[in-house]
């Protein structure tokens, strides 16, 4: 697959500008086909598992959630509540800066870093109703504070501390993931590169939408990276997770992180752990903001099923070796398209049997 191009295939339109224009109908390039339009969950009493990180049975609960749901939310995780609130607030303030301030950080498909309004470079694609900001945190040589917004003034300091705390939390989760597979606690972390991992942030801004029944804030996809640690907008629901062929609307707990398994951990676990499709609905009454922190393997490391798991369970690998850099080219080129990127790499065995 070719590397992403230097420029977007069409002029970029900021969704926030469309929302604030007072229009009553959305442009056709945001209207999803009938079979892809959102619907309210019929299972209003169902939610993803909520796990108390200080609880005595948290390891067992996390293991079950990784195998069955691919999603769970964590309370008592150790990241200060005040820091979580500050992180949400500085980004809300950024998205309400004047447009010329935001435009100065406009991104390209080459790296995606900066202020953006689309994923994928296919001309004529149906787009999602959202804007975003993408930035790098690790490895250190990719982090450039000049590419982080200068306003509000506290943003860079807040996000430096927030990112450090979330990376620490991610490392603690990786040990539990590894031990729950019957492996030594450092096996998955070492497969990611040890301390030399990748970490980046996408802040999602979902403006009010006059026709929320026709579009999505983010199309169905599984995350191509290792693990995502999401700070949701706890006042406005919108995230939906596919579970047993149904879309379940996530109801965030106060000051919880929503954690989901990414494709790279599904590959390393040989599909014991599941990366699961999810999508985002929008609404006409309120805007939403969320911070998706991606905890990823070092980009040039070869990722493949852990050999010890294959031996223990006497099974063949479901996935061929591939670097994360090679893998994520798919979604950066085509945009979010279900779990098709995982299918693209699955050339060894068409069946994902449980071990």
mmCIF file of C-alpha atoms in Angstrom:
data_model
loop_
_atom_site.group_PDB
_atom_site.id
_atom_site.type_symbol
_atom_site.label_atom_id
_atom_site.label_comp_id
_atom_site.label_asym_id
_atom_site.label_seq_id
_atom_site.Cartn_x
_atom_site.Cartn_y
_atom_site.Cartn_z
ATOM 1 C CA UNK A 1 0.000 0.000 0.000
ATOM 2 C CA UNK A 2 1.306 3.447 -0.887
ATOM 3 C CA UNK A 3 2.270 5.938 1.806
ATOM 4 C CA UNK A 4 -0.286 8.646 2.611
ATOM 5 C CA UNK A 5 -0.228 11.625 0.290
ATOM 6 C CA UNK A 6 0.937 15.116 1.293
ATOM 7 C CA UNK A 7 -2.432 16.818 0.795
ATOM 8 C CA UNK A 8 -6.106 16.069 1.257
ATOM 9 C CA UNK A 9 -7.983 15.088 -1.923
ATOM 10 C CA UNK A 10 -10.585 17.843 -1.459
ATOM 11 C CA UNK A 11 -10.760 21.216 0.314
ATOM 12 C CA UNK A 12 -11.175 20.743 4.062
ATOM 13 C CA UNK A 13 -14.412 21.964 5.632
ATOM 14 C CA UNK A 14 -14.503 22.303 9.418
ATOM 15 C CA UNK A 15 -17.553 20.521 10.804
ATOM 16 C CA UNK A 16 -17.745 23.011 13.663
ATOM 17 C CA UNK A 17 -18.189 25.804 11.112
ATOM 18 C CA UNK A 18 -21.036 23.909 9.461
ATOM 19 C CA UNK A 19 -22.682 23.369 12.829
ATOM 20 C CA UNK A 20 -22.404 27.012 13.827
ATOM 21 C CA UNK A 21 -23.702 28.261 10.460
ATOM 22 C CA UNK A 22 -27.282 27.556 11.482
ATOM 23 C CA UNK A 23 -27.964 25.110 8.641
ATOM 24 C CA UNK A 24 -30.981 22.838 9.080
ATOM 25 C CA UNK A 25 -29.797 20.046 6.748
ATOM 26 C CA UNK A 26 -26.342 18.519 6.554
ATOM 27 C CA UNK A 27 -24.349 18.337 3.280
ATOM 28 C CA UNK A 28 -24.782 15.078 1.382
ATOM 29 C CA UNK A 29 -21.131 14.098 1.886
ATOM 30 C CA UNK A 30 -21.949 13.476 5.560
ATOM 31 C CA UNK A 31 -25.105 11.420 4.953
ATOM 32 C CA UNK A 32 -24.506 7.729 5.599
ATOM 33 C CA UNK A 33 -26.159 4.936 3.582
ATOM 34 C CA UNK A 34 -29.387 3.666 5.151
ATOM 35 C CA UNK A 35 -27.779 0.515 6.564
ATOM 36 C CA UNK A 36 -25.009 2.522 8.273
ATOM 37 C CA UNK A 37 -27.130 5.165 9.984
ATOM 38 C CA UNK A 38 -27.216 5.247 13.779
ATOM 39 C CA UNK A 39 -29.922 3.848 15.974
ATOM 40 C CA UNK A 40 -30.543 4.052 19.678
ATOM 41 C CA UNK A 41 -29.539 0.934 21.563
ATOM 42 C CA UNK A 42 -32.407 -1.455 22.290
ATOM 43 C CA UNK A 43 -30.460 -2.595 25.332
ATOM 44 C CA UNK A 44 -30.617 0.527 27.484
ATOM 45 C CA UNK A 45 -29.945 -1.484 30.638
ATOM 46 C CA UNK A 46 -26.715 -3.029 29.252
ATOM 47 C CA UNK A 47 -23.312 -1.424 29.667
ATOM 48 C CA UNK A 48 -19.681 -2.377 29.221
ATOM 49 C CA UNK A 49 -18.077 -3.819 32.388
ATOM 50 C CA UNK A 50 -17.005 -1.326 35.065
ATOM 51 C CA UNK A 51 -13.913 -2.406 37.003
ATOM 52 C CA UNK A 52 -12.557 -0.996 40.250
ATOM 53 C CA UNK A 53 -8.784 -0.942 39.715
ATOM 54 C CA UNK A 54 -8.252 -1.146 43.480
ATOM 55 C CA UNK A 55 -10.621 -4.117 43.813
ATOM 56 C CA UNK A 56 -9.427 -7.566 44.834
ATOM 57 C CA UNK A 57 -10.871 -9.260 41.738
ATOM 58 C CA UNK A 58 -9.828 -6.711 39.148
ATOM 59 C CA UNK A 59 -7.474 -9.086 37.268
ATOM 60 C CA UNK A 60 -10.198 -11.675 36.711
ATOM 61 C CA UNK A 61 -12.696 -9.016 35.670
ATOM 62 C CA UNK A 62 -10.241 -7.471 33.214
ATOM 63 C CA UNK A 63 -9.485 -10.898 31.731
ATOM 64 C CA UNK A 64 -13.155 -11.606 31.141
ATOM 65 C CA UNK A 65 -13.766 -8.155 29.659
ATOM 66 C CA UNK A 66 -10.817 -8.479 27.240
ATOM 67 C CA UNK A 67 -12.042 -11.842 25.985
ATOM 68 C CA UNK A 68 -15.771 -11.110 25.812
ATOM 69 C CA UNK A 69 -16.222 -7.364 25.301
ATOM 70 C CA UNK A 70 -12.877 -5.927 24.224
ATOM 71 C CA UNK A 71 -14.018 -2.871 26.222
ATOM 72 C CA UNK A 72 -14.279 -1.959 29.884
ATOM 73 C CA UNK A 73 -14.228 1.163 32.024
ATOM 74 C CA UNK A 74 -11.953 1.636 35.011
ATOM 75 C CA UNK A 75 -12.572 3.602 38.203
ATOM 76 C CA UNK A 76 -10.016 4.220 41.002
ATOM 77 C CA UNK A 77 -7.244 4.072 38.409
ATOM 78 C CA UNK A 78 -4.897 6.486 40.152
ATOM 79 C CA UNK A 79 -5.005 9.392 37.677
ATOM 80 C CA UNK A 80 -6.168 12.498 39.579
ATOM 81 C CA UNK A 81 -9.742 13.534 38.859
ATOM 82 C CA UNK A 82 -8.742 17.205 38.749
ATOM 83 C CA UNK A 83 -6.200 16.453 36.014
ATOM 84 C CA UNK A 84 -8.825 14.611 33.960
ATOM 85 C CA UNK A 85 -11.184 17.580 34.244
ATOM 86 C CA UNK A 86 -8.428 20.023 33.304
ATOM 87 C CA UNK A 87 -7.486 17.953 30.255
ATOM 88 C CA UNK A 88 -11.058 17.980 28.983
ATOM 89 C CA UNK A 89 -11.435 21.679 29.699
ATOM 90 C CA UNK A 90 -8.280 22.909 27.924
ATOM 91 C CA UNK A 91 -9.301 21.094 24.764
ATOM 92 C CA UNK A 92 -12.847 22.410 24.927
ATOM 93 C CA UNK A 93 -11.323 25.891 25.154
ATOM 94 C CA UNK A 94 -9.083 25.168 22.174
ATOM 95 C CA UNK A 95 -11.972 24.135 19.959
ATOM 96 C CA UNK A 96 -13.725 27.376 20.850
ATOM 97 C CA UNK A 97 -10.741 29.512 19.828
ATOM 98 C CA UNK A 98 -11.212 31.676 16.695
ATOM 99 C CA UNK A 99 -11.011 29.654 13.496
ATOM 100 C CA UNK A 100 -7.830 31.371 12.283
ATOM 101 C CA UNK A 101 -6.050 30.240 15.474
ATOM 102 C CA UNK A 102 -7.100 26.645 14.898
ATOM 103 C CA UNK A 103 -6.366 26.740 11.173
ATOM 104 C CA UNK A 104 -2.734 27.573 11.902
ATOM 105 C CA UNK A 105 -2.410 23.991 13.163
ATOM 106 C CA UNK A 106 -4.148 22.411 10.132
ATOM 107 C CA UNK A 107 -2.864 18.910 9.414
ATOM 108 C CA UNK A 108 -2.074 16.818 6.339
ATOM 109 C CA UNK A 109 -2.529 13.072 5.729
ATOM 110 C CA UNK A 110 1.254 12.624 5.824
ATOM 111 C CA UNK A 111 1.380 12.462 9.641
ATOM 112 C CA UNK A 112 -2.131 13.535 10.738
ATOM 113 C CA UNK A 113 -0.544 15.673 13.463
ATOM 114 C CA UNK A 114 -2.512 18.830 14.144
ATOM 115 C CA UNK A 115 -6.064 20.074 13.595
ATOM 116 C CA UNK A 116 -8.097 17.868 11.270
ATOM 117 C CA UNK A 117 -11.568 17.120 9.969
ATOM 118 C CA UNK A 118 -11.283 13.867 8.059
ATOM 119 C CA UNK A 119 -9.614 10.448 8.158
ATOM 120 C CA UNK A 120 -8.593 8.749 4.930
ATOM 121 C CA UNK A 121 -7.680 10.216 1.555
ATOM 122 C CA UNK A 122 -10.217 8.650 -0.791
ATOM 123 C CA UNK A 123 -11.811 11.339 -2.952
ATOM 124 C CA UNK A 124 -15.586 11.502 -2.662
ATOM 125 C CA UNK A 125 -15.680 9.504 0.589
ATOM 126 C CA UNK A 126 -18.627 9.960 2.939
ATOM 127 C CA UNK A 127 -17.258 11.864 5.918
ATOM 128 C CA UNK A 128 -17.887 11.806 9.658
ATOM 129 C CA UNK A 129 -19.435 14.676 11.634
ATOM 130 C CA UNK A 130 -16.387 15.581 13.718
ATOM 131 C CA UNK A 131 -13.203 17.593 13.965
ATOM 132 C CA UNK A 132 -10.138 16.450 15.884
ATOM 133 C CA UNK A 133 -6.628 17.275 17.029
ATOM 134 C CA UNK A 134 -3.867 14.679 16.809
ATOM 135 C CA UNK A 135 -0.499 14.900 18.566
ATOM 136 C CA UNK A 136 2.482 12.698 19.386
ATOM 137 C CA UNK A 137 3.789 12.017 22.881
ATOM 138 C CA UNK A 138 6.139 9.029 22.472
ATOM 139 C CA UNK A 139 8.755 8.323 21.240
ATOM 140 C CA UNK A 140 10.263 11.559 22.492
ATOM 141 C CA UNK A 141 11.836 12.519 19.175
ATOM 142 C CA UNK A 142 8.368 12.778 17.610
ATOM 143 C CA UNK A 143 6.992 15.039 20.346
ATOM 144 C CA UNK A 144 7.105 18.675 19.291
ATOM 145 C CA UNK A 145 5.452 21.169 21.616
ATOM 146 C CA UNK A 146 5.375 23.679 18.769
ATOM 147 C CA UNK A 147 2.768 21.432 17.157
ATOM 148 C CA UNK A 148 0.694 21.421 20.340
ATOM 149 C CA UNK A 149 -1.730 24.356 20.646
ATOM 150 C CA UNK A 150 -0.282 27.412 22.368
ATOM 151 C CA UNK A 151 -3.757 28.447 23.529
ATOM 152 C CA UNK A 152 -5.145 28.069 26.066
ATOM 153 C CA UNK A 153 -1.888 28.895 27.860
ATOM 154 C CA UNK A 154 -2.133 25.945 30.258
ATOM 155 C CA UNK A 155 -2.728 23.299 27.568
ATOM 156 C CA UNK A 156 0.860 22.157 27.022
ATOM 157 C CA UNK A 157 1.625 21.840 30.736
ATOM 158 C CA UNK A 158 -1.652 20.062 31.489
ATOM 159 C CA UNK A 159 -1.265 17.621 28.605
ATOM 160 C CA UNK A 160 2.357 16.833 29.451
ATOM 161 C CA UNK A 161 1.335 15.748 32.962
ATOM 162 C CA UNK A 162 -1.837 14.017 31.742
ATOM 163 C CA UNK A 163 0.081 12.027 29.112
ATOM 164 C CA UNK A 164 2.699 10.926 31.657
ATOM 165 C CA UNK A 165 -0.008 9.692 34.004
ATOM 166 C CA UNK A 166 -1.929 7.830 31.281
ATOM 167 C CA UNK A 167 1.224 6.109 29.981
ATOM 168 C CA UNK A 168 1.902 4.922 33.538
ATOM 169 C CA UNK A 169 -1.651 3.581 33.798
ATOM 170 C CA UNK A 170 -1.274 1.848 30.432
ATOM 171 C CA UNK A 171 1.892 0.120 31.625
ATOM 172 C CA UNK A 172 0.069 -1.249 34.667
ATOM 173 C CA UNK A 173 -2.696 -2.586 32.428
ATOM 174 C CA UNK A 174 -0.174 -4.264 30.122
ATOM 175 C CA UNK A 175 1.211 -6.296 33.032
ATOM 176 C CA UNK A 176 -2.286 -7.502 33.903
ATOM 177 C CA UNK A 177 -3.076 -8.313 30.250
ATOM 178 C CA UNK A 178 0.106 -10.375 30.028
ATOM 179 C CA UNK A 179 -0.377 -12.281 33.281
ATOM 180 C CA UNK A 180 -4.002 -13.018 32.388
ATOM 181 C CA UNK A 181 -2.724 -14.826 29.291
ATOM 182 C CA UNK A 182 -0.523 -17.030 31.486
ATOM 183 C CA UNK A 183 2.598 -15.140 30.437
ATOM 184 C CA UNK A 184 5.234 -13.298 32.480
ATOM 185 C CA UNK A 185 4.088 -9.763 33.234
ATOM 186 C CA UNK A 186 6.594 -8.130 30.864
ATOM 187 C CA UNK A 187 5.960 -10.240 27.734
ATOM 188 C CA UNK A 188 3.399 -7.975 26.033
ATOM 189 C CA UNK A 189 5.251 -4.820 27.067
ATOM 190 C CA UNK A 190 8.490 -6.188 25.606
ATOM 191 C CA UNK A 191 6.637 -7.082 22.398
ATOM 192 C CA UNK A 192 5.649 -3.404 22.220
ATOM 193 C CA UNK A 193 9.289 -2.317 22.613
ATOM 194 C CA UNK A 194 9.690 -2.248 26.391
ATOM 195 C CA UNK A 195 10.006 1.391 27.434
ATOM 196 C CA UNK A 196 10.408 2.434 23.795
ATOM 197 C CA UNK A 197 6.734 2.452 22.853
ATOM 198 C CA UNK A 198 4.567 4.751 20.768
ATOM 199 C CA UNK A 199 1.942 6.980 22.383
ATOM 200 C CA UNK A 200 -0.284 9.584 20.784
ATOM 201 C CA UNK A 201 -3.506 11.442 21.418
ATOM 202 C CA UNK A 202 -6.535 12.229 19.288
ATOM 203 C CA UNK A 203 -8.947 14.726 20.777
ATOM 204 C CA UNK A 204 -12.364 14.278 19.185
ATOM 205 C CA UNK A 205 -14.765 17.208 18.912
ATOM 206 C CA UNK A 206 -18.331 16.382 17.874
ATOM 207 C CA UNK A 207 -20.317 19.583 17.168
ATOM 208 C CA UNK A 208 -24.099 19.744 17.379
ATOM 209 C CA UNK A 209 -25.715 18.208 14.314
ATOM 210 C CA UNK A 210 -29.112 19.273 12.874
ATOM 211 C CA UNK A 211 -29.760 15.756 11.495
ATOM 212 C CA UNK A 212 -28.031 13.296 13.846
ATOM 213 C CA UNK A 213 -30.113 10.386 12.534
ATOM 214 C CA UNK A 214 -28.387 10.629 9.138
ATOM 215 C CA UNK A 215 -24.717 10.653 10.106
ATOM 216 C CA UNK A 216 -22.106 9.507 12.614
ATOM 217 C CA UNK A 217 -19.430 11.318 14.570
ATOM 218 C CA UNK A 218 -17.079 8.426 13.873
ATOM 219 C CA UNK A 219 -17.779 5.467 11.596
ATOM 220 C CA UNK A 220 -17.541 1.866 12.863
ATOM 221 C CA UNK A 221 -13.965 0.696 13.298
ATOM 222 C CA UNK A 222 -11.630 -1.184 15.566
ATOM 223 C CA UNK A 223 -8.549 0.684 16.742
ATOM 224 C CA UNK A 224 -5.429 -0.297 14.786
ATOM 225 C CA UNK A 225 -3.024 0.275 17.682
ATOM 226 C CA UNK A 226 -2.323 -1.583 20.891
ATOM 227 C CA UNK A 227 -4.739 -0.200 23.462
ATOM 228 C CA UNK A 228 -6.884 2.926 23.705
ATOM 229 C CA UNK A 229 -7.481 4.773 26.964
ATOM 230 C CA UNK A 230 -10.417 7.098 26.431
ATOM 231 C CA UNK A 231 -11.428 10.037 28.584
ATOM 232 C CA UNK A 232 -15.087 10.454 27.591
ATOM 233 C CA UNK A 233 -17.435 13.383 27.865
ATOM 234 C CA UNK A 234 -19.244 12.140 30.947
ATOM 235 C CA UNK A 235 -22.153 14.554 30.466
ATOM 236 C CA UNK A 236 -23.085 13.478 26.921
ATOM 237 C CA UNK A 237 -23.241 9.832 25.771
ATOM 238 C CA UNK A 238 -22.369 8.915 22.200
ATOM 239 C CA UNK A 239 -19.929 5.983 22.088
ATOM 240 C CA UNK A 240 -21.454 2.685 20.965
ATOM 241 C CA UNK A 241 -19.751 -0.729 21.112
ATOM 242 C CA UNK A 242 -20.684 -3.741 18.999
ATOM 243 C CA UNK A 243 -21.440 -6.715 21.244
ATOM 244 C CA UNK A 244 -23.143 -9.922 20.106
ATOM 245 C CA UNK A 245 -24.180 -8.229 16.849
ATOM 246 C CA UNK A 246 -25.866 -5.335 18.688
ATOM 247 C CA UNK A 247 -24.797 -1.733 19.250
ATOM 248 C CA UNK A 248 -24.558 -0.961 22.985
ATOM 249 C CA UNK A 249 -24.469 2.683 24.084
ATOM 250 C CA UNK A 250 -21.750 3.183 26.678
ATOM 251 C CA UNK A 251 -22.815 4.946 29.870
ATOM 252 C CA UNK A 252 -19.614 6.440 31.304
ATOM 253 C CA UNK A 253 -19.035 6.275 35.035
ATOM 254 C CA UNK A 254 -17.850 9.464 36.714
ATOM 255 C CA UNK A 255 -14.106 10.021 36.199
ATOM 256 C CA UNK A 256 -13.656 6.587 34.635
ATOM 257 C CA UNK A 257 -11.355 5.747 31.761
ATOM 258 C CA UNK A 258 -12.840 3.632 28.980
ATOM 259 C CA UNK A 259 -10.236 1.082 27.849
ATOM 260 C CA UNK A 260 -10.416 -0.946 24.679
ATOM 261 C CA UNK A 261 -8.199 -3.600 23.143
ATOM 262 C CA UNK A 262 -6.626 -2.605 19.825
ATOM 263 C CA UNK A 263 -5.767 -4.774 16.846
ATOM 264 C CA UNK A 264 -2.106 -5.196 17.860
ATOM 265 C CA UNK A 265 -3.021 -6.854 21.168
ATOM 266 C CA UNK A 266 -5.551 -9.042 19.358
ATOM 267 C CA UNK A 267 -2.722 -10.119 17.065
ATOM 268 C CA UNK A 268 -0.226 -10.720 19.892
ATOM 269 C CA UNK A 269 -2.818 -12.767 21.819
ATOM 270 C CA UNK A 270 -3.755 -14.689 18.649
ATOM 271 C CA UNK A 271 -7.365 -13.492 19.078
ATOM 272 C CA UNK A 272 -7.767 -14.512 22.736
ATOM 273 C CA UNK A 273 -8.286 -10.815 23.406
ATOM 274 C CA UNK A 274 -10.677 -9.046 21.035
ATOM 275 C CA UNK A 275 -10.442 -5.656 19.401
ATOM 276 C CA UNK A 276 -14.058 -4.669 18.876
ATOM 277 C CA UNK A 277 -15.868 -2.368 16.490
ATOM 278 C CA UNK A 278 -17.203 0.855 17.925
ATOM 279 C CA UNK A 279 -18.728 4.050 16.574
ATOM 280 C CA UNK A 280 -19.883 7.458 17.790
ATOM 281 C CA UNK A 281 -23.314 9.033 17.522
ATOM 282 C CA UNK A 282 -23.889 12.797 17.499
ATOM 283 C CA UNK A 283 -26.870 14.816 18.651
ATOM 284 C CA UNK A 284 -28.629 18.091 17.930
ATOM 285 C CA UNK A 285 -28.676 19.467 21.470
ATOM 286 C CA UNK A 286 -25.116 19.238 22.760
ATOM 287 C CA UNK A 287 -21.543 19.094 21.518
ATOM 288 C CA UNK A 288 -19.224 16.347 22.787
ATOM 289 C CA UNK A 289 -15.506 16.092 23.388
ATOM 290 C CA UNK A 290 -13.369 13.045 24.184
ATOM 291 C CA UNK A 291 -9.651 12.316 24.491
ATOM 292 C CA UNK A 292 -8.469 9.043 22.945
ATOM 293 C CA UNK A 293 -4.951 8.140 24.103
ATOM 294 C CA UNK A 294 -3.344 5.429 21.992
ATOM 295 C CA UNK A 295 -0.785 3.138 23.681
ATOM 296 C CA UNK A 296 1.025 1.522 20.745
ATOM 297 C CA UNK A 297 3.950 -0.705 19.835
ATOM 298 C CA UNK A 298 7.186 0.833 18.604
ATOM 299 C CA UNK A 299 6.303 1.486 14.987
ATOM 300 C CA UNK A 300 9.063 -0.544 13.297
ATOM 301 C CA UNK A 301 8.822 -3.680 15.463
ATOM 302 C CA UNK A 302 7.413 -6.830 13.930
ATOM 303 C CA UNK A 303 4.106 -7.754 15.609
ATOM 304 C CA UNK A 304 2.925 -11.370 15.506
ATOM 305 C CA UNK A 305 1.230 -13.874 17.828
ATOM 306 C CA UNK A 306 3.314 -14.639 20.936
ATOM 307 C CA UNK A 307 5.059 -17.947 20.274
ATOM 308 C CA UNK A 308 4.628 -19.127 23.878
ATOM 309 C CA UNK A 309 0.847 -18.877 23.475
ATOM 310 C CA UNK A 310 0.928 -20.880 20.263
ATOM 311 C CA UNK A 311 2.980 -23.610 21.930
ATOM 312 C CA UNK A 312 0.879 -23.692 25.100
ATOM 313 C CA UNK A 313 -2.399 -23.975 23.206
ATOM 314 C CA UNK A 314 -0.972 -26.054 20.319
ATOM 315 C CA UNK A 315 -2.411 -23.774 17.670
ATOM 316 C CA UNK A 316 -1.220 -22.067 14.524
ATOM 317 C CA UNK A 317 -0.803 -18.291 14.240
ATOM 318 C CA UNK A 318 -3.836 -16.489 12.865
ATOM 319 C CA UNK A 319 -1.834 -13.476 11.656
ATOM 320 C CA UNK A 320 1.391 -12.971 9.706
ATOM 321 C CA UNK A 321 4.205 -10.776 11.051
ATOM 322 C CA UNK A 322 3.788 -7.090 10.217
ATOM 323 C CA UNK A 323 5.108 -3.840 11.642
ATOM 324 C CA UNK A 324 2.676 -1.385 13.166
ATOM 325 C CA UNK A 325 3.832 1.203 10.616
ATOM 326 C CA UNK A 326 2.764 -1.119 7.793
ATOM 327 C CA UNK A 327 -0.488 -1.943 9.532
ATOM 328 C CA UNK A 328 -1.767 1.557 10.249
ATOM 329 C CA UNK A 329 -1.215 2.719 6.679
ATOM 330 C CA UNK A 330 -4.527 1.041 5.906
ATOM 331 C CA UNK A 331 -6.710 3.203 8.130
ATOM 332 C CA UNK A 332 -4.702 6.340 7.363
ATOM 333 C CA UNK A 333 -5.357 5.794 3.673
ATOM 334 C CA UNK A 334 -8.917 4.468 3.669
ATOM 335 C CA UNK A 335 -10.284 5.900 6.920
ATOM 336 C CA UNK A 336 -12.304 3.910 9.478
ATOM 337 C CA UNK A 337 -13.922 0.875 7.830
ATOM 338 C CA UNK A 338 -15.036 -1.655 10.415
ATOM 339 C CA UNK A 339 -12.419 -4.328 11.053
ATOM 340 C CA UNK A 340 -11.365 -4.575 7.431
ATOM 341 C CA UNK A 341 -7.780 -3.585 8.223
ATOM 342 C CA UNK A 342 -7.467 -6.641 10.482
ATOM 343 C CA UNK A 343 -8.842 -8.798 7.679
ATOM 344 C CA UNK A 344 -6.253 -7.338 5.300
ATOM 345 C CA UNK A 345 -3.446 -8.668 7.487
ATOM 346 C CA UNK A 346 -5.079 -12.021 8.200
ATOM 347 C CA UNK A 347 -3.685 -14.096 5.352
ATOM 348 C CA UNK A 348 -2.734 -17.209 7.303
ATOM 349 C CA UNK A 349 -6.043 -18.510 8.594
ATOM 350 C CA UNK A 350 -9.556 -17.268 7.816
ATOM 351 C CA UNK A 351 -10.995 -18.491 11.121
ATOM 352 C CA UNK A 352 -10.437 -16.839 14.467
ATOM 353 C CA UNK A 353 -11.156 -19.796 16.725
ATOM 354 C CA UNK A 354 -11.070 -19.230 20.448
ATOM 355 C CA UNK A 355 -8.204 -20.908 22.270
#
